[in-house]
């Protein structure tokens, strides 16, 4: 299978980014991660990128005086990398509409819940798992979906489910869901790259 270029965006630890990179190294995913973009200068994902020779780009919101600076910078990078797929892996800043339009069906995101439940602006990370437990849901999971102009609303590509146990803490549930994310995301990226 021909290897294609992908660009990953991450704001935090970067465990999904790492899982994708490891799957690519093992040739389980026909991808070369050419760049890691982060809005957070302290993101663990950046350390991983630097340790593994992946070009890293830091775009902290504070560095943009004018409203369009972020958009222009993103456009420049994406034009240069010309990725077959853009993979959001825990990226918390909104992707500008112009980029979503230009890369229609080429930007995907992973979310730690069974969308459409617990999705939308403000729903991320541990907050999601706390709400799942408070609501007494019997199952949760993760969703990979295409990115559109509205947070977490794009068409669903795949989901993985996990049980919610009676005595679960949000942290325990988060860990169970994250394990599934690390399996699901590489599978979806592999599928999409081999059908693009
Ligand atoms: C993941 O659980 C991902 O699903 C979530 O952020 C975490 C990033 O972890 N994304 C969202 O909540 C998006 N709304 P990671 O940095 O270890 O990959």
Tab-separated table of C-alpha atoms and ligand atoms in Angstrom:
chain	number	residue	atom	x	y	z
A	1	UNK	CA	0.000	0.000	0.000
A	2	UNK	CA	1.409	3.411	-0.957
A	3	UNK	CA	2.429	5.580	1.995
A	4	UNK	CA	0.603	8.906	2.239
A	5	UNK	CA	1.394	12.067	4.160
A	6	UNK	CA	-0.686	13.001	7.152
A	7	UNK	CA	-0.558	15.955	9.543
A	8	UNK	CA	-1.612	15.554	13.188
A	9	UNK	CA	-2.949	18.311	15.481
A	10	UNK	CA	-2.717	17.846	19.276
A	11	UNK	CA	-3.051	20.115	22.325
A	12	UNK	CA	-2.210	17.715	25.157
A	13	UNK	CA	-0.421	14.513	26.089
A	14	UNK	CA	-0.510	13.173	22.570
A	15	UNK	CA	-1.152	9.509	23.350
A	16	UNK	CA	-3.334	9.159	20.233
A	17	UNK	CA	-0.637	10.849	18.159
A	18	UNK	CA	1.882	8.393	19.581
A	19	UNK	CA	-0.394	5.405	18.855
A	20	UNK	CA	-0.742	6.556	15.246
A	21	UNK	CA	2.976	7.120	14.858
A	22	UNK	CA	3.780	3.696	16.314
A	23	UNK	CA	1.248	2.048	13.997
A	24	UNK	CA	2.828	3.854	11.039
A	25	UNK	CA	6.324	2.715	12.083
A	26	UNK	CA	5.048	-0.872	12.202
A	27	UNK	CA	3.506	-0.368	8.745
A	28	UNK	CA	0.060	-1.112	10.154
A	29	UNK	CA	-0.980	2.287	8.817
A	30	UNK	CA	0.301	3.406	5.390
A	31	UNK	CA	1.130	6.901	6.602
A	32	UNK	CA	4.044	9.208	7.175
A	33	UNK	CA	3.330	11.863	9.808
A	34	UNK	CA	5.077	14.868	8.291
A	35	UNK	CA	4.110	17.439	10.937
A	36	UNK	CA	2.590	17.825	14.393
A	37	UNK	CA	0.769	21.076	15.007
A	38	UNK	CA	-0.074	22.295	18.503
A	39	UNK	CA	-1.624	25.412	20.007
A	40	UNK	CA	-0.056	24.568	23.382
A	41	UNK	CA	3.698	25.144	23.799
A	42	UNK	CA	3.673	22.745	26.780
A	43	UNK	CA	1.928	19.853	25.022
A	44	UNK	CA	3.488	16.453	25.658
A	45	UNK	CA	2.802	15.727	21.987
A	46	UNK	CA	5.518	18.239	21.066
A	47	UNK	CA	8.125	16.390	23.121
A	48	UNK	CA	7.210	13.161	21.388
A	49	UNK	CA	7.435	14.806	17.952
A	50	UNK	CA	10.860	16.287	18.747
A	51	UNK	CA	12.152	12.974	20.098
A	52	UNK	CA	11.046	11.220	16.915
A	53	UNK	CA	12.201	13.672	14.260
A	54	UNK	CA	8.695	14.828	13.322
A	55	UNK	CA	8.494	18.481	12.293
A	56	UNK	CA	6.643	20.380	15.026
A	57	UNK	CA	4.777	23.645	14.639
A	58	UNK	CA	3.583	25.598	17.685
A	59	UNK	CA	0.755	28.057	17.104
A	60	UNK	CA	-0.134	29.568	20.509
A	61	UNK	CA	-3.260	31.777	20.218
A	62	UNK	CA	-1.412	34.623	22.014
A	63	UNK	CA	1.065	34.883	19.133
A	64	UNK	CA	-1.594	36.119	16.717
A	65	UNK	CA	-2.187	39.834	16.873
A	66	UNK	CA	-4.627	39.967	13.980
A	67	UNK	CA	-7.647	37.713	13.686
A	68	UNK	CA	-6.517	36.081	10.441
A	69	UNK	CA	-2.956	35.295	11.529
A	70	UNK	CA	-3.854	31.815	12.755
A	71	UNK	CA	-5.714	30.999	9.557
A	72	UNK	CA	-2.902	32.243	7.319
A	73	UNK	CA	-0.276	30.293	9.219
A	74	UNK	CA	-2.352	27.116	9.079
A	75	UNK	CA	-2.954	27.566	5.360
A	76	UNK	CA	0.773	28.012	4.744
A	77	UNK	CA	1.681	24.861	6.653
A	78	UNK	CA	-1.019	22.715	5.099
A	79	UNK	CA	-0.183	23.951	1.586
A	80	UNK	CA	3.417	23.004	2.209
A	81	UNK	CA	2.682	19.561	3.674
A	82	UNK	CA	-0.240	18.796	1.318
A	83	UNK	CA	-1.529	15.978	3.525
A	84	UNK	CA	-3.878	13.253	2.323
A	85	UNK	CA	-5.499	13.377	5.751
A	86	UNK	CA	-5.524	15.824	8.680
A	87	UNK	CA	-5.916	14.049	11.999
A	88	UNK	CA	-7.091	15.905	15.117
A	89	UNK	CA	-5.884	14.049	18.197
A	90	UNK	CA	-7.048	15.972	21.254
A	91	UNK	CA	-6.786	19.371	19.532
A	92	UNK	CA	-8.875	21.860	21.468
A	93	UNK	CA	-8.745	24.938	19.247
A	94	UNK	CA	-11.340	25.276	16.493
A	95	UNK	CA	-10.206	24.661	12.935
A	96	UNK	CA	-11.173	27.756	10.886
A	97	UNK	CA	-14.120	27.328	8.512
A	98	UNK	CA	-11.947	28.142	5.483
A	99	UNK	CA	-9.667	25.174	6.233
A	100	UNK	CA	-12.627	22.864	6.887
A	101	UNK	CA	-14.062	23.922	3.514
A	102	UNK	CA	-10.794	23.477	1.632
A	103	UNK	CA	-10.075	20.043	3.155
A	104	UNK	CA	-13.626	18.737	3.090
A	105	UNK	CA	-13.768	15.067	4.182
A	106	UNK	CA	-10.040	15.129	4.797
A	107	UNK	CA	-10.119	16.270	8.436
A	108	UNK	CA	-11.053	13.768	11.116
A	109	UNK	CA	-11.402	13.995	14.882
A	110	UNK	CA	-11.633	11.553	17.775
A	111	UNK	CA	-13.979	12.239	20.664
A	112	UNK	CA	-14.118	10.327	23.983
A	113	UNK	CA	-17.870	9.609	23.922
A	114	UNK	CA	-20.510	7.942	21.800
A	115	UNK	CA	-21.525	10.971	19.710
A	116	UNK	CA	-23.992	12.589	19.389
A	117	UNK	CA	-24.032	12.197	23.176
A	118	UNK	CA	-21.670	14.468	25.133
A	119	UNK	CA	-20.500	16.411	22.091
A	120	UNK	CA	-20.264	20.085	21.186
A	121	UNK	CA	-18.360	23.114	22.436
A	122	UNK	CA	-16.987	22.631	25.937
A	123	UNK	CA	-17.281	18.851	25.931
A	124	UNK	CA	-13.818	17.342	26.175
A	125	UNK	CA	-11.622	15.177	28.324
A	126	UNK	CA	-12.541	14.216	31.869
A	127	UNK	CA	-15.710	16.371	31.837
A	128	UNK	CA	-17.258	13.922	29.394
A	129	UNK	CA	-16.499	10.884	31.548
A	130	UNK	CA	-17.808	12.581	34.704
A	131	UNK	CA	-21.110	13.325	32.968
A	132	UNK	CA	-21.419	9.751	31.678
A	133	UNK	CA	-21.036	8.446	35.251
A	134	UNK	CA	-23.350	11.061	36.782
A	135	UNK	CA	-26.047	10.175	34.255
A	136	UNK	CA	-25.770	6.478	35.094
A	137	UNK	CA	-25.042	5.431	31.489
A	138	UNK	CA	-24.277	1.745	31.120
A	139	UNK	CA	-21.880	2.187	28.231
A	140	UNK	CA	-19.588	4.767	26.755
A	141	UNK	CA	-16.858	4.751	24.148
A	142	UNK	CA	-15.213	6.853	21.487
A	143	UNK	CA	-16.152	8.199	18.088
A	144	UNK	CA	-14.138	9.089	15.006
A	145	UNK	CA	-15.916	11.565	12.750
A	146	UNK	CA	-15.342	13.975	9.903
A	147	UNK	CA	-14.815	17.572	10.985
A	148	UNK	CA	-17.369	20.145	9.901
A	149	UNK	CA	-17.905	23.741	10.970
A	150	UNK	CA	-19.638	22.749	14.200
A	151	UNK	CA	-17.876	21.038	17.095
A	152	UNK	CA	-18.376	17.240	17.108
A	153	UNK	CA	-21.229	17.294	14.597
A	154	UNK	CA	-19.640	15.829	11.463
A	155	UNK	CA	-20.642	12.445	10.033
A	156	UNK	CA	-19.574	9.506	12.196
A	157	UNK	CA	-17.024	7.143	10.645
A	158	UNK	CA	-16.600	4.595	13.454
A	159	UNK	CA	-17.240	4.020	17.144
A	160	UNK	CA	-15.883	1.668	19.815
A	161	UNK	CA	-17.888	0.854	22.940
A	162	UNK	CA	-16.879	0.076	26.518
A	163	UNK	CA	-18.975	-0.823	29.564
A	164	UNK	CA	-19.358	1.662	32.416
A	165	UNK	CA	-18.874	-0.246	35.680
A	166	UNK	CA	-20.924	0.555	38.783
A	167	UNK	CA	-18.002	1.760	40.877
A	168	UNK	CA	-16.088	3.474	38.050
A	169	UNK	CA	-14.363	6.790	38.670
A	170	UNK	CA	-14.160	9.208	35.738
A	171	UNK	CA	-10.417	8.486	35.568
A	172	UNK	CA	-10.969	4.719	35.311
A	173	UNK	CA	-13.543	5.194	32.592
A	174	UNK	CA	-11.246	7.637	30.753
A	175	UNK	CA	-8.474	5.051	30.767
A	176	UNK	CA	-10.788	2.332	29.392
A	177	UNK	CA	-12.030	4.622	26.632
A	178	UNK	CA	-8.520	5.858	25.772
A	179	UNK	CA	-7.330	2.269	25.241
A	180	UNK	CA	-10.057	1.890	22.638
A	181	UNK	CA	-9.118	5.230	21.040
A	182	UNK	CA	-5.579	3.941	20.513
A	183	UNK	CA	-6.957	0.913	18.660
A	184	UNK	CA	-9.744	2.636	16.746
A	185	UNK	CA	-7.910	5.689	15.383
A	186	UNK	CA	-5.108	3.810	13.574
A	187	UNK	CA	-7.715	1.417	12.096
A	188	UNK	CA	-9.800	4.297	10.757
A	189	UNK	CA	-6.766	6.138	9.372
A	190	UNK	CA	-5.651	2.947	7.645
A	191	UNK	CA	-9.109	2.452	6.142
A	192	UNK	CA	-9.410	6.039	4.920
A	193	UNK	CA	-5.913	6.178	3.429
A	194	UNK	CA	-6.407	2.944	1.585
A	195	UNK	CA	-9.674	4.212	0.106
A	196	UNK	CA	-8.513	7.724	-0.839
B	1	LIG	C1	-8.588	12.031	23.879
B	1	LIG	O1	-9.317	11.324	24.838
B	1	LIG	C2	-9.509	12.594	22.815
B	1	LIG	O2	-10.590	11.753	22.532
B	1	LIG	C3	-9.960	13.863	23.474
B	1	LIG	O3	-8.801	14.385	24.061
B	1	LIG	C4	-7.985	13.290	24.493
B	1	LIG	C5	-6.576	13.539	24.009
B	1	LIG	O4	-5.707	12.609	24.582
B	1	LIG	N1	-10.548	14.760	22.542
B	1	LIG	C6	-11.571	15.549	22.840
B	1	LIG	O5	-12.083	15.598	23.934
B	1	LIG	C7	-12.065	16.405	21.659
B	1	LIG	N2	-13.312	16.994	21.966
B	1	LIG	P1	-4.247	12.392	24.017
B	1	LIG	O6	-3.587	13.772	23.983
B	1	LIG	O7	-3.585	11.519	25.033
B	1	LIG	O8	-4.351	11.770	22.659
